[in-house]
Coordinates of C-alpha atoms and ligand atoms in Angstrom, one line a residue:
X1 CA 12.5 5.5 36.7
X2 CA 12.2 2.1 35.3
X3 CA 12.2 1.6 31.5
X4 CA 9.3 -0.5 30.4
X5 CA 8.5 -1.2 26.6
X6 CA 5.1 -3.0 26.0
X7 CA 5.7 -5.3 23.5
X8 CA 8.4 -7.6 22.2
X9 CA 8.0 -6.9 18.4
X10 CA 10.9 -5.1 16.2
X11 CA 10.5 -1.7 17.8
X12 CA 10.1 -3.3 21.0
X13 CA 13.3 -5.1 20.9
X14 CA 15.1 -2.2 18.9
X15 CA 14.4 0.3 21.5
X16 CA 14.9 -2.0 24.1
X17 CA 18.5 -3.0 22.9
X18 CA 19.3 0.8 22.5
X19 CA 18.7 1.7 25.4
X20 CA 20.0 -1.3 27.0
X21 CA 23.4 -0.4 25.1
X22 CA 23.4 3.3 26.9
X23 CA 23.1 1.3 30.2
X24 CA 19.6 1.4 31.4
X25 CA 17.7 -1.4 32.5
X26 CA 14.8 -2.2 30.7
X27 CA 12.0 -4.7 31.3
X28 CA 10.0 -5.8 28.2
X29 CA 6.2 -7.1 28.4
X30 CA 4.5 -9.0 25.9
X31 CA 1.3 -10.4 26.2
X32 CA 1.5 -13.0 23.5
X33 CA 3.6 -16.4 24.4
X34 CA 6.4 -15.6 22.2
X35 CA 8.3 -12.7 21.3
X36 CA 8.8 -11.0 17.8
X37 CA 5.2 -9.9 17.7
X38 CA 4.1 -10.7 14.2
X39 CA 7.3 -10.9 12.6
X40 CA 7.0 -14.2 14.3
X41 CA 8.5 -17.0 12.6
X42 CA 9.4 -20.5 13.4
X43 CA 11.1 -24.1 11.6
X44 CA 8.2 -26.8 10.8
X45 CA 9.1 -30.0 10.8
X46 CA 10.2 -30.4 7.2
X47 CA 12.9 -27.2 7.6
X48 CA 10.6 -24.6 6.3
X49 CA 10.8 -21.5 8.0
X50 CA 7.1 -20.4 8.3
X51 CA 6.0 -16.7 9.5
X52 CA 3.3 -17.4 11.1
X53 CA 1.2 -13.7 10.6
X54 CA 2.2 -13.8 7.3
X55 CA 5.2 -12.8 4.6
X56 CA 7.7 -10.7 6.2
X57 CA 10.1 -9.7 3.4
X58 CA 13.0 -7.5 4.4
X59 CA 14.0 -4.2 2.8
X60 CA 15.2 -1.1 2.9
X61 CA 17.2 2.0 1.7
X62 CA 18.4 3.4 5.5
X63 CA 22.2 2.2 5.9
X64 CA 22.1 2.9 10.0
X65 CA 18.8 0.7 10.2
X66 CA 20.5 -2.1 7.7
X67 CA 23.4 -2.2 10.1
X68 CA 21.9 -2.1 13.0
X69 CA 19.7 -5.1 12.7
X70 CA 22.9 -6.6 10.9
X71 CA 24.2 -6.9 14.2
X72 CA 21.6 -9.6 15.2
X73 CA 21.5 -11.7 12.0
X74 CA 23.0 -12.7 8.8
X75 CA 20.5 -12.4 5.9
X76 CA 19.8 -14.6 3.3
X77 CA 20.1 -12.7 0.4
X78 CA 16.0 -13.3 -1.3
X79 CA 14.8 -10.7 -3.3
X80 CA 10.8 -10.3 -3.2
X81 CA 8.9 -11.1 -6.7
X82 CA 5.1 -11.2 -6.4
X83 CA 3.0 -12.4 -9.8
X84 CA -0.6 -11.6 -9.8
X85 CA -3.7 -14.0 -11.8
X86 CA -4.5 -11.5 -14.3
X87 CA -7.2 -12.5 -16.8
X88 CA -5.7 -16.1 -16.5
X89 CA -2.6 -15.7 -16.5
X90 CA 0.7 -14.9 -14.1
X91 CA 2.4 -11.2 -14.6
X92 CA 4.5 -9.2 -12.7
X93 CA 3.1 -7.1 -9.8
X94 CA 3.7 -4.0 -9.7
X95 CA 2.1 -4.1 -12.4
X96 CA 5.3 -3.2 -15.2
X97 CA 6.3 -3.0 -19.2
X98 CA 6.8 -6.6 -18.5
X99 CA 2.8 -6.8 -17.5
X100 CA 2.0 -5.5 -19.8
X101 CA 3.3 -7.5 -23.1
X102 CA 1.8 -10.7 -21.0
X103 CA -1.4 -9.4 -21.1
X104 CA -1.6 -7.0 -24.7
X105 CA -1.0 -8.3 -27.9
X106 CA 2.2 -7.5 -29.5
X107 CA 1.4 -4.0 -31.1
X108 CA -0.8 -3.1 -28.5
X109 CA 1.6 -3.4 -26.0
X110 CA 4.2 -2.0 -27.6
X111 CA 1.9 1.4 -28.5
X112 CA 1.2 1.4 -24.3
X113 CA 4.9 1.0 -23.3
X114 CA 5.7 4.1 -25.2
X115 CA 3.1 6.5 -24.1
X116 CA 4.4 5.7 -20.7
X117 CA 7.3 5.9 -21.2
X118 CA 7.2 9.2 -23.0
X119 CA 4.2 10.6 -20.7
X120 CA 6.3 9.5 -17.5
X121 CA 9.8 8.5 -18.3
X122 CA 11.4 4.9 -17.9
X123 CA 12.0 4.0 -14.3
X124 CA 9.4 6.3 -13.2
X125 CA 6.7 5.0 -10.1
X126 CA 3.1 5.8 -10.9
X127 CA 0.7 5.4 -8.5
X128 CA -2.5 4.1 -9.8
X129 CA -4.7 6.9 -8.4
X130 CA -2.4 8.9 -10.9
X131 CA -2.6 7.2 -14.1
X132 CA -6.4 7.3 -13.9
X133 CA -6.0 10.7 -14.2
X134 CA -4.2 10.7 -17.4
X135 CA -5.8 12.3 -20.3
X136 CA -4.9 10.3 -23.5
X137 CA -7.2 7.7 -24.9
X138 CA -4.4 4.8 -24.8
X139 CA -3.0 5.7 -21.2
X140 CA -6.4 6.2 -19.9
X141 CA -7.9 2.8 -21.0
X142 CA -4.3 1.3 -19.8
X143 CA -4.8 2.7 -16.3
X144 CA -8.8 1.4 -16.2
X145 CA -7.5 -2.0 -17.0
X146 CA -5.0 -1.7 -14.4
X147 CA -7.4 -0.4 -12.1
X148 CA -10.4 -2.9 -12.7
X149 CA -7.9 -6.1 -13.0
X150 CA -5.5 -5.4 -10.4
X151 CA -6.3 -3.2 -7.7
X152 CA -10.4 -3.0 -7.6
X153 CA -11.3 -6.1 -6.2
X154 CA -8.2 -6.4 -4.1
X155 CA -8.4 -3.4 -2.7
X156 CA -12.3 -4.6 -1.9
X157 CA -11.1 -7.3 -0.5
X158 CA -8.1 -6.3 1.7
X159 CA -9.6 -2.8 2.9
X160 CA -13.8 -3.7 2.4
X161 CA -13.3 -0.1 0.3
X162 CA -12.5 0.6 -3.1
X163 CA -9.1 2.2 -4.2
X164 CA -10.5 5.8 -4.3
X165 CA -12.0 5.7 -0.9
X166 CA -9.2 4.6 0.9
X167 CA -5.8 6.9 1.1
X168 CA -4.1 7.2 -1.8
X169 CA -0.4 6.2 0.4
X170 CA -1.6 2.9 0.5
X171 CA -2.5 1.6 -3.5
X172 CA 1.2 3.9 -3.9
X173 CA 2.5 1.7 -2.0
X174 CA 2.1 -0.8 -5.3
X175 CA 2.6 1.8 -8.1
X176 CA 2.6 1.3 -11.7
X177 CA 6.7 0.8 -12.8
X178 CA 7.8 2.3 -15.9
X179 CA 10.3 -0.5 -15.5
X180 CA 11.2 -4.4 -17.2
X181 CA 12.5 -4.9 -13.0
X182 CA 10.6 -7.2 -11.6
X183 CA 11.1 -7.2 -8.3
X184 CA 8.7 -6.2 -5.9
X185 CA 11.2 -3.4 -3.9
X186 CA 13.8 -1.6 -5.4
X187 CA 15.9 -0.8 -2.1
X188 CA 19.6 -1.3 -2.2
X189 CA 19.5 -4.0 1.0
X190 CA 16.6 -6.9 0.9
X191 CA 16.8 -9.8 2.5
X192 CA 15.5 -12.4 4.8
X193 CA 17.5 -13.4 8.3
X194 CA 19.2 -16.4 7.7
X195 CA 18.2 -18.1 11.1
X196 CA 14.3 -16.5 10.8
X197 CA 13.1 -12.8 12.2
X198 CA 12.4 -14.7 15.7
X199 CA 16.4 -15.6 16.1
X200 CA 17.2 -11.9 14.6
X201 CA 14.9 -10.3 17.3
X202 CA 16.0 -12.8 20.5
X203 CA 19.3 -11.5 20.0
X204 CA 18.5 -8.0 20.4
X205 CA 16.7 -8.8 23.4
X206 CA 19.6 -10.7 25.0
X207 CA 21.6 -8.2 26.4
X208 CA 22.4 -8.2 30.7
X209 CA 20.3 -4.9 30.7
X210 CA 17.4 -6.6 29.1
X211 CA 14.6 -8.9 31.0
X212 CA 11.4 -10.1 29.0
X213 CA 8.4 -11.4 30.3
X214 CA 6.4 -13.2 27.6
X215 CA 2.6 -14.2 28.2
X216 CA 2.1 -11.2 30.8
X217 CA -0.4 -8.5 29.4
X218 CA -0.1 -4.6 30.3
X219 CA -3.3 -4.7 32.3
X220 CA -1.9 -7.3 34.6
X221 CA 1.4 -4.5 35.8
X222 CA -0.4 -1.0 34.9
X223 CA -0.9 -0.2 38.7
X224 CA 2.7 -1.2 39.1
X225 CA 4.1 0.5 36.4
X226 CA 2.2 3.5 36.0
X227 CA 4.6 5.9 36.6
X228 CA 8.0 4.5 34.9
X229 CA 9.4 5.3 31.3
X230 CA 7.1 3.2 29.3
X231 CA 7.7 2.5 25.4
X232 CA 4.2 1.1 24.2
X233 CA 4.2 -0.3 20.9
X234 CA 0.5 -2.1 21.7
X235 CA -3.0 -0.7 20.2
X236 CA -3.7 2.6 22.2
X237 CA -7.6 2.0 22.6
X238 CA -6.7 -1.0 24.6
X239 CA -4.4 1.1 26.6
X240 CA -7.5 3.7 27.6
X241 CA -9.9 0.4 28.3
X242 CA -11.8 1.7 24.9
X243 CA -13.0 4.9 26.2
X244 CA -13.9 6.6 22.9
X245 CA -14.3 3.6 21.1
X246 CA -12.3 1.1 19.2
X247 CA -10.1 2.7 16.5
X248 CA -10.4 0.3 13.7
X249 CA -7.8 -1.6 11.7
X250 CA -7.7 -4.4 9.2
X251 CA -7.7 -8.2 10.6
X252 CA -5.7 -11.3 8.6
X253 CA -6.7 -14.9 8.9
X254 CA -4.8 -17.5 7.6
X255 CA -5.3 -20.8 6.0
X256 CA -1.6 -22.6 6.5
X257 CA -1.8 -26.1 4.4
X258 CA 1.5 -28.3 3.8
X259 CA 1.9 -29.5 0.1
X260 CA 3.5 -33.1 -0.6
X261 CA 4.9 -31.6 -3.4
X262 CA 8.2 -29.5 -4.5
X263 CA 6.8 -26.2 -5.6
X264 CA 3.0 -24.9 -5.1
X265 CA 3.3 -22.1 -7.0
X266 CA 5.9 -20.0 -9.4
X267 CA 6.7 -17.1 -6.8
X268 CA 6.8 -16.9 -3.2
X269 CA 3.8 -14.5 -3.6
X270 CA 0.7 -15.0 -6.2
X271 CA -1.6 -12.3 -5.9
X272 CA -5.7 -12.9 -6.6
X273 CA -6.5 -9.3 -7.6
X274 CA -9.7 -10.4 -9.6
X275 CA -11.0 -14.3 -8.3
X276 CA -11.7 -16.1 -5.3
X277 CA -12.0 -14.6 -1.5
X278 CA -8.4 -14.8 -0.3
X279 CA -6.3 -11.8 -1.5
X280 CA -3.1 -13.7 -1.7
X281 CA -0.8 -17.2 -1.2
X282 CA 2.6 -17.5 0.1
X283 CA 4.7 -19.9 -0.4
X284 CA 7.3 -19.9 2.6
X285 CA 10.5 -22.0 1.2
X286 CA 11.4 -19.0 -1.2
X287 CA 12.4 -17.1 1.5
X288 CA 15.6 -18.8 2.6
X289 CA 15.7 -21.1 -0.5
X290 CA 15.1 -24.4 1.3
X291 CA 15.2 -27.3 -0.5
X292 CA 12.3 -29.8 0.7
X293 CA 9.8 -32.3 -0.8
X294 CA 7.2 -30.7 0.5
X295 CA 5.8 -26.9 0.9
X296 CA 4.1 -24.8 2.9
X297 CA 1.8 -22.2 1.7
X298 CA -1.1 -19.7 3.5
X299 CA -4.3 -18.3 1.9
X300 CA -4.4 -14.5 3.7
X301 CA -7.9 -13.3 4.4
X302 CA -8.5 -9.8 4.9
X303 CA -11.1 -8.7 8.0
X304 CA -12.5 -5.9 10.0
X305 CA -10.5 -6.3 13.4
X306 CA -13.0 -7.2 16.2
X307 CA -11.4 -6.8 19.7
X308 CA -10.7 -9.7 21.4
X309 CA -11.2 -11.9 18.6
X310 CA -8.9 -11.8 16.0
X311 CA -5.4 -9.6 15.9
X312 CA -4.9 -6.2 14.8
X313 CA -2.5 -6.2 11.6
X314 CA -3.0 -2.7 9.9
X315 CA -4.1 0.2 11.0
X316 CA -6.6 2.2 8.4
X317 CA -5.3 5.8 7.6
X318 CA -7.9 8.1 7.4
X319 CA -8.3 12.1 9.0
X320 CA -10.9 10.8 11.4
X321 CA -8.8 8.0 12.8
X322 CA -5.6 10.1 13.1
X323 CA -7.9 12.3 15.4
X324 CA -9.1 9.5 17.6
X325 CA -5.6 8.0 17.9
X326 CA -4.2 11.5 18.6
X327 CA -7.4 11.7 21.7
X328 CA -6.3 8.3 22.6
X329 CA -2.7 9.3 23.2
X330 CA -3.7 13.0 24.7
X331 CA -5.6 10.7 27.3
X332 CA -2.9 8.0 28.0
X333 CA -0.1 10.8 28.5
X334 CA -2.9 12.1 31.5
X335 CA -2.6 8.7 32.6
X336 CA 0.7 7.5 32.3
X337 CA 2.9 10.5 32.7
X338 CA 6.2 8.9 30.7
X339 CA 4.5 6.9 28.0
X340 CA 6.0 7.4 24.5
X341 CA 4.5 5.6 21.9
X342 CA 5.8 3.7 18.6
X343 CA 5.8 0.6 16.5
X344 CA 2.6 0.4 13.6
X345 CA -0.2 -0.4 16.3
X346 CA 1.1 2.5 18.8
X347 CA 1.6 5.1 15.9
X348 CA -0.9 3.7 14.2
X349 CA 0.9 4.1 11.2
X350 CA 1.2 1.9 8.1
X351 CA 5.3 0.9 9.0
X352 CA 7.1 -1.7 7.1
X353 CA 9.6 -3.2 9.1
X354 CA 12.5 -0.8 8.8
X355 CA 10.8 2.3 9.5
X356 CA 8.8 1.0 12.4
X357 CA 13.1 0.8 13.0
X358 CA 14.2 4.1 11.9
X359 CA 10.9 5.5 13.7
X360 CA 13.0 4.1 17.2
X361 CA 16.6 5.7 16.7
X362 CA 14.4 8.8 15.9
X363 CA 12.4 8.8 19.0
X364 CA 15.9 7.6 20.8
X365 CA 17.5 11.0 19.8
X366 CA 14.5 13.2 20.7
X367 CA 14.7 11.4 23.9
X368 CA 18.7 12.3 24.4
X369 CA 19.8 8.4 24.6
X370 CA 21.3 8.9 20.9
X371 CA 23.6 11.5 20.0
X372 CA 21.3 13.9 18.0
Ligands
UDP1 N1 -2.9 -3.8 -4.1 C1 -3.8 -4.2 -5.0 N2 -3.5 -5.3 -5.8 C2 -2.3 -5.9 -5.7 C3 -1.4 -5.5 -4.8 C4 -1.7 -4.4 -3.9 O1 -4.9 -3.6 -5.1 O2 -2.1 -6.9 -6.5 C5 -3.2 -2.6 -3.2 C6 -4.0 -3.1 -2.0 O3 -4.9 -2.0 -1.7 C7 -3.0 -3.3 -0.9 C8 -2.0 -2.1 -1.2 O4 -2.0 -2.1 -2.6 O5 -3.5 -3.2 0.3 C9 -0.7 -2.3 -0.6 O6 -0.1 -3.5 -1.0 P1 1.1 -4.2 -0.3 O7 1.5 -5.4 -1.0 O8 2.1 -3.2 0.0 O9 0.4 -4.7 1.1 P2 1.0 -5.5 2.4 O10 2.1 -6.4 1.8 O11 1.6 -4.4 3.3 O12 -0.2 -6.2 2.9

């Protein structure tokens, strides 16, 4: 059997190199013109290394996955902050102690610091969903302001539901930090590849073992490759022509506009939990501190994903869905004997980068080509 992944993003290329390393041949197929799926990034003309579906910021507490990708890239050692327009004015997000003696007056905040503190215990993560259902006075108005200034409207925005009605993994993601860090992750290794993701990820893909055709969609080679080993990281519903339907996820749109100026903004992230349409601005030349005259910046607007016209970016966890992804993958493993599937659009799971990594060497030592 021939090994064929479906897609030339970071799973695809992980578990392409892997098992490239144990000495198969693989062939990788990826219908978009460039590889790296949409940890896409590329140089503008001014030096600015721009990822073009958005923010990609590096992190994670897995040593094996660190090292591995380590292999293929240098990083530049950035460390995510995000700020968010609360009420006016630029705080910390995750929302923190910090946050909160920007946006209290002096006693006020103090009072709030130490009923969390005390309630939860410094350095503690508290997901929003939590909080609300505190019981003292103070806490409880802390975590409605919390609520209704930073997560409300955003959440609107980025998911068309509110906090409550979506699951209560993805607002965690964002907790409330018992905390003065203000850094957005709190893994031991961050970072941001020194030569772009698009570099990091060719050179996993270069490899004698490997060959990658770019611009060539599944559809175009099913009949072909039907009965091979095939690693599809792609959306599944595609895969079974939409049989039962489309399984939803959430759409981004961009608005990329160069700055003659130094500096846009403060961080390389500025939330808008509470004003305007857009849910947030990056500023790219954080990333790999370049120095330039000019910047470049996108306004990310969230969507409903509508097949064939804009990209699928996050997949929407929820029971139901879970059930029709698990019918969609029942049905394609009728079809396509060998087909394993992985990455956040095949799992349909909310990955960040380095489990959508760790989720490979898994699958690669249930499959026997890692040692267990
Ligand atoms: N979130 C929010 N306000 C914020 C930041 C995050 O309401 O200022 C919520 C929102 O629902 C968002 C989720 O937390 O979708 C996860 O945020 P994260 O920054 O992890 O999203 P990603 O970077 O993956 O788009």
């Amino acid at each position: 059997m021939k090994n064929i992944v479906v897609g030339a993003g970071i799973s695809g290329a992980a578990v392409a190199r892997i098992l490239a390393e144990a000495g198969e041949k693989v062939e990788v197929i990826e219908a978009k013109d460039h590889i790296a799926g949409n940890c896409f990034d590329y140089f503008d003309e001014n030096g600015i290394c721009v990822h073009k579906y958005g923010t990609h910021i590096f992190h994670t507490d897995n040593r094996e996955v660190w090292d591995f990708l380590s292999r293929f890239t240098t990083w530049y050692p950035y460390m995510h902050k995000v700020l968010g327009l609360v009420e006016g004015q630029l705080v910390p997000i995750p929302f923190n102690l910090n946050s909160i003696r920007k946006v209290f007056p002096e006693g006020m905040a103090r009072k709030l610091e130490d009923k969390l503190t005390e309630r939860f215990g410094f350095g503690r993560k508290v997901p929003i969903l939590e909080l609300r259902q505190a019981e003292d006075p103070d806490l409880s108005f802390l975590a409605d302001y919390i609520y209704n200034h930073v997560f409300l409207i955003y959440t609107t925005k980025q998911w068309g539901m509110k906090p409550e009605e979506i699951d209560p993994s993805v607002t965690a993601r964002v907790p409330v930090y018992v905390s003065r860090d203000d850094r957005y992750f709190q893994n031991r290794w961050q970072g941001i590849p020194d030569n772009g993701y698009t570099a990091m990820i060719k050179n996993m893909l270069e490899h004698e073992n490997i060959t990658v055709r770019t611009g060539t969609a599944w559809k175009q080679v099913k009949d072909e490759y039907a009965k091979e080993r095939i690693f599809y990281t792609g959306h599944v519903d595609e895969l079974m022509d939409r049989c039962f339907g489309d399984l939803p996820y959430r759409s981004i749109s961009f608005d990329f506009r160069t700055y003659d100026r130094e500096y846009f903004q403060p961080a390389a992230v500025v939330n808008y939990p509470e004003n305007n349409d857009f849910t947030r601005i990056g500023e790219y030349k954080y990333f790999l501190g370049t120095q330039s005259s000019k910047t470049v910046v996108s306004l990310e607007y969230s969507s409903a994903y509508e097949y064939g016209k804009n990209e699928p970016y996050y997949p929407i966890a929820s029971a139901a869905n879970s059930a029709l992804h698990e019918k969609y993958m029942a049905a394609a493993r009728e079809a396509y004997p060998n087909i394993c599937f992985l990455g956040r659009l095949g799992d349909y799971r909310y990955y960040d980068m380095d489990k959508a990594v760790a989720r490979v060497f898994a699958l690669m030592r249930e499959n026997g080509i890692l040692k267990a």
